[in-house]
Every structure is written in C-alpha cells, then in structure tokens.
C-alpha cells in the first residue's frame, strides 16, 4: 500500500433492540448497557493504530452493525474525534451511519450531521407490514418515510435504502409495490439483497419445519429482473450486482467501492474484519471479550499487547501474498457490473497485464459470453451476472 492511498475504517456496533428472524450478523439484543464501555474499547483500539512514522489518510468511515443508531450522538463524537487524532481525514471524507428507521428522529440526525456524518443507510427492507413482521423488524414503512424526510431536512444528501427480496410468501406484486413506494421517495442510492436462509436462524427453522415455504429462486430472479429494468427507468444506474445510484457517480457508496476494489480498510469493534498491511485479520466476536481485551481495568486476559497489524482484540490473521491478492481483486472487482476490473489499474498495482495473468480464463469466459473484455476493462455481461458466482470462482 502506498502511504498516499486512503484507507477506509469500518466501526462495528454489535447492539440491536431485537434479533431479526433472518439475521446471523454478529449482533446482540439486550446488551445496550454495554454501549459506553464498548465505545471506550473502540477508541482504545483506534488509538492503537497511532504511529509516529505514518500519516495514513482516511477516505471513508462506516458505522455498521448491528444498529449503530442505538448509540447516542456523544458516542459518535468520541469515536470520530479519536479517529481524527489518530489518522488524517480526507477533506471529502464519506461518513455513513447504518440506521434502523425506528431508532432515528430529526434532532438525533441533526446532531450526527453536525458531527460530520454525511451519508445514511436506512434498513427499510420492505414496504409491506406483513413482510416486516415476518422479518421481525421493529419498524413500519411510515418509520421509513419519516426517517427519510428527517434525514433530508437536516441536510443529508446521500441516503441509501436497503430492501430485501425473495422472502417466503413474498409475491412479485408486493415487491413491485415496495419498489414503487421507495422510488417515490427518490433516495440517492438503493441496495437490494436476496434473502439467504442462514444456518441457525429462526427463519431457517420455520422453513425447515414447514411453517413457512422455501423462498422460490425463480420468483426471486424475476424480482431482480424487474428491479433492474424499473430502476433504470427511474434514472438509477446499477454499478454493482446489488447496488444502484441515482444519476451520477457522486451518489455511489465510496466505502463499499473500497471493498470491491480490494483496497485497504481497518475494521474496528467486535468481530470486525480488516484488510491492511497485506494481512486479512479479524477481532474476537464477543462484545464482552472485545472490551476485556482492550480496556486494561477490565482485562483479565493474559493476552496483552498489540498484534501486528491489528490490536489486542485480533484473534486471527493471515498474510496475503500477491497472487492471492490478484485473485481477490478479480473476484471482488467483477462485482462492479459497469466498471469491472480496469486493465491499467491492474497493471500498475501488480506489475503484470491482466490479459497475461488470466489469459486462458478470460478467453474461456469471453467465448461463453459471460464477460466483456475490451481495452479498458473486464466486466460481466448480462448472462454473466446470472452466473456471477461461477465467473468469480474461475479467478481463484
Ligand atoms: S437490525 Fe439488522 S443487524 Fe440487527 S438483528 Fe436486525 S438484521 Fe440483524
């Protein structure tokens, strides 16, 4: 990594009011009282990255979870000022809050906006009350419209709405209705995710026991197709398999682009993952264990001292060699449906032409009609998007 290249910072907030039926993220209900100590631990982990010899620039910060919007504004203030005193923030930094629409109001959003947060991602999931209940979401669609109006009123110009499709009992009609209602708000960004039945979740148990039907993959594919053409009609440009941005590139999520371009990021918090200094590493998942490892007064762990390149919370680390980094760059970059992987960026990063490194794979995928390979970049075709996982696996 060149010192002039900006990194990204992800801060994981592992607290939620309730655990949603489909969720297997590292997040816990009923632990809100831990928030002040957790914030202290987060600040301690950030400070551990301080180094006299480096002036690392940060281009994006993302507060994800969990439900970061359960934290009071003063927690964000503390974390942001710690980041600012540890790293160098770029003047056009993007700072995102992932928010549950039932947990935010105008005064709260105004406080966050005044702290420098400038992007908000609202977990709407659906406009249908039945579907929101099926997912065990605490909010209704009116919370979404209120949250959207409040965020706009206080000055957020980058608002994303997350939606889910392919739910048990969801019809194509209800999906179209959800899209219509969400597009009428005119958010700058949309993320659409197909439901995955995760192992050990209540939703998976209900499907297995026959209480709910298995999600139908053909119907889910139709929903995706409909979304693709519908959103295009309304001026949204698809730039990644699951992501659309309104009108121009300024509305794309810079933080996620960092992941897809396989550029460095530091994950802070319980269970957070990092890609930094040629290592992929992750922190302990338990919020108690995380606090225990980072705050000396609570530390009963003998395992002290920072571990290169992470913190005392790091429990696993792997050195990534250049060949693996190349494969990962291809697999991640191919998710960018309009940009794909750029030939000249690949050459300047790895010192070898992409067309030489992957000659046989590129020829084979081109012949099968799954990729476009022109002088600028390599990207998926419409057929390739439907078989995206197969295409990605060819680069391993
Ligand atoms: S709000 Fe999000 S992170 Fe929390 S339980 Fe629900 S899906 Fe999981």
PDB file of N, CA and C in Angstrom, residues 21 197-212:
ATOM      1  N   UNK A  21     -35.473 -12.215  12.539  1.00  0.00           N
ATOM      2  CA  UNK A  21     -35.599 -13.667  12.343  1.00  0.00           C
ATOM      3  C   UNK A  21     -34.595 -14.252  11.348  1.00  0.00           C
ATOM      4  N   UNK A 197     -31.188 -17.875   3.569  1.00  0.00           N
ATOM      5  CA  UNK A 197     -31.614 -18.549   4.813  1.00  0.00           C
ATOM      6  C   UNK A 197     -30.363 -18.982   5.546  1.00  0.00           C
ATOM      7  N   UNK A 198     -29.983 -18.219   6.568  1.00  0.00           N
ATOM      8  CA  UNK A 198     -28.728 -18.505   7.265  1.00  0.00           C
ATOM      9  C   UNK A 198     -28.926 -19.613   8.294  1.00  0.00           C
ATOM     10  N   UNK A 199     -27.872 -20.396   8.402  1.00  0.00           N
ATOM     11  CA  UNK A 199     -27.900 -21.525   9.324  1.00  0.00           C
ATOM     12  C   UNK A 199     -28.159 -21.048  10.761  1.00  0.00           C
ATOM     13  N   UNK A 200     -29.071 -21.724  11.452  1.00  0.00           N
ATOM     14  CA  UNK A 200     -29.290 -21.437  12.874  1.00  0.00           C
ATOM     15  C   UNK A 200     -30.215 -20.266  13.152  1.00  0.00           C
ATOM     16  N   UNK A 201     -30.776 -19.648  12.105  1.00  0.00           N
ATOM     17  CA  UNK A 201     -31.683 -18.521  12.359  1.00  0.00           C
ATOM     18  C   UNK A 201     -33.114 -19.040  12.547  1.00  0.00           C
ATOM     19  N   UNK A 202     -33.957 -18.288  13.288  1.00  0.00           N
ATOM     20  CA  UNK A 202     -35.358 -18.694  13.454  1.00  0.00           C
ATOM     21  C   UNK A 202     -36.069 -18.847  12.106  1.00  0.00           C
ATOM     22  N   UNK A 203     -35.725 -17.995  11.163  1.00  0.00           N
ATOM     23  CA  UNK A 203     -36.363 -18.070   9.839  1.00  0.00           C
ATOM     24  C   UNK A 203     -36.056 -19.417   9.183  1.00  0.00           C
ATOM     25  N   UNK A 204     -34.800 -19.856   9.268  1.00  0.00           N
ATOM     26  CA  UNK A 204     -34.442 -21.141   8.663  1.00  0.00           C
ATOM     27  C   UNK A 204     -35.196 -22.283   9.350  1.00  0.00           C
ATOM     28  N   UNK A 205     -35.341 -22.191  10.691  1.00  0.00           N
ATOM     29  CA  UNK A 205     -36.044 -23.246  11.431  1.00  0.00           C
ATOM     30  C   UNK A 205     -37.512 -23.304  11.001  1.00  0.00           C
ATOM     31  N   UNK A 206     -38.106 -22.140  10.782  1.00  0.00           N
ATOM     32  CA  UNK A 206     -39.521 -22.117  10.379  1.00  0.00           C
ATOM     33  C   UNK A 206     -39.705 -22.679   8.979  1.00  0.00           C
ATOM     34  N   UNK A 207     -38.745 -22.435   8.115  1.00  0.00           N
ATOM     35  CA  UNK A 207     -38.827 -23.004   6.759  1.00  0.00           C
ATOM     36  C   UNK A 207     -38.629 -24.517   6.827  1.00  0.00           C
ATOM     37  N   UNK A 208     -37.663 -24.942   7.627  1.00  0.00           N
ATOM     38  CA  UNK A 208     -37.379 -26.386   7.741  1.00  0.00           C
ATOM     39  C   UNK A 208     -38.560 -27.149   8.315  1.00  0.00           C
ATOM     40  N   UNK A 209     -39.262 -26.512   9.275  1.00  0.00           N
ATOM     41  CA  UNK A 209     -40.379 -27.218   9.912  1.00  0.00           C
ATOM     42  C   UNK A 209     -41.662 -27.130   9.085  1.00  0.00           C
ATOM     43  N   UNK A 210     -41.608 -26.413   7.974  1.00  0.00           N
ATOM     44  CA  UNK A 210     -42.776 -26.334   7.101  1.00  0.00           C
ATOM     45  C   UNK A 210     -43.742 -25.216   7.472  1.00  0.00           C
ATOM     46  N   UNK A 211     -43.407 -24.420   8.495  1.00  0.00           N
ATOM     47  CA  UNK A 211     -44.302 -23.298   8.846  1.00  0.00           C
ATOM     48  C   UNK A 211     -44.268 -22.205   7.780  1.00  0.00           C
ATOM     49  N   UNK A 212     -43.144 -22.128   7.093  1.00  0.00           N
ATOM     50  CA  UNK A 212     -43.015 -21.140   6.009  1.00  0.00           C
ATOM     51  C   UNK A 212     -42.529 -21.870   4.763  1.00  0.00           C
TER      52      UNK A 212
END
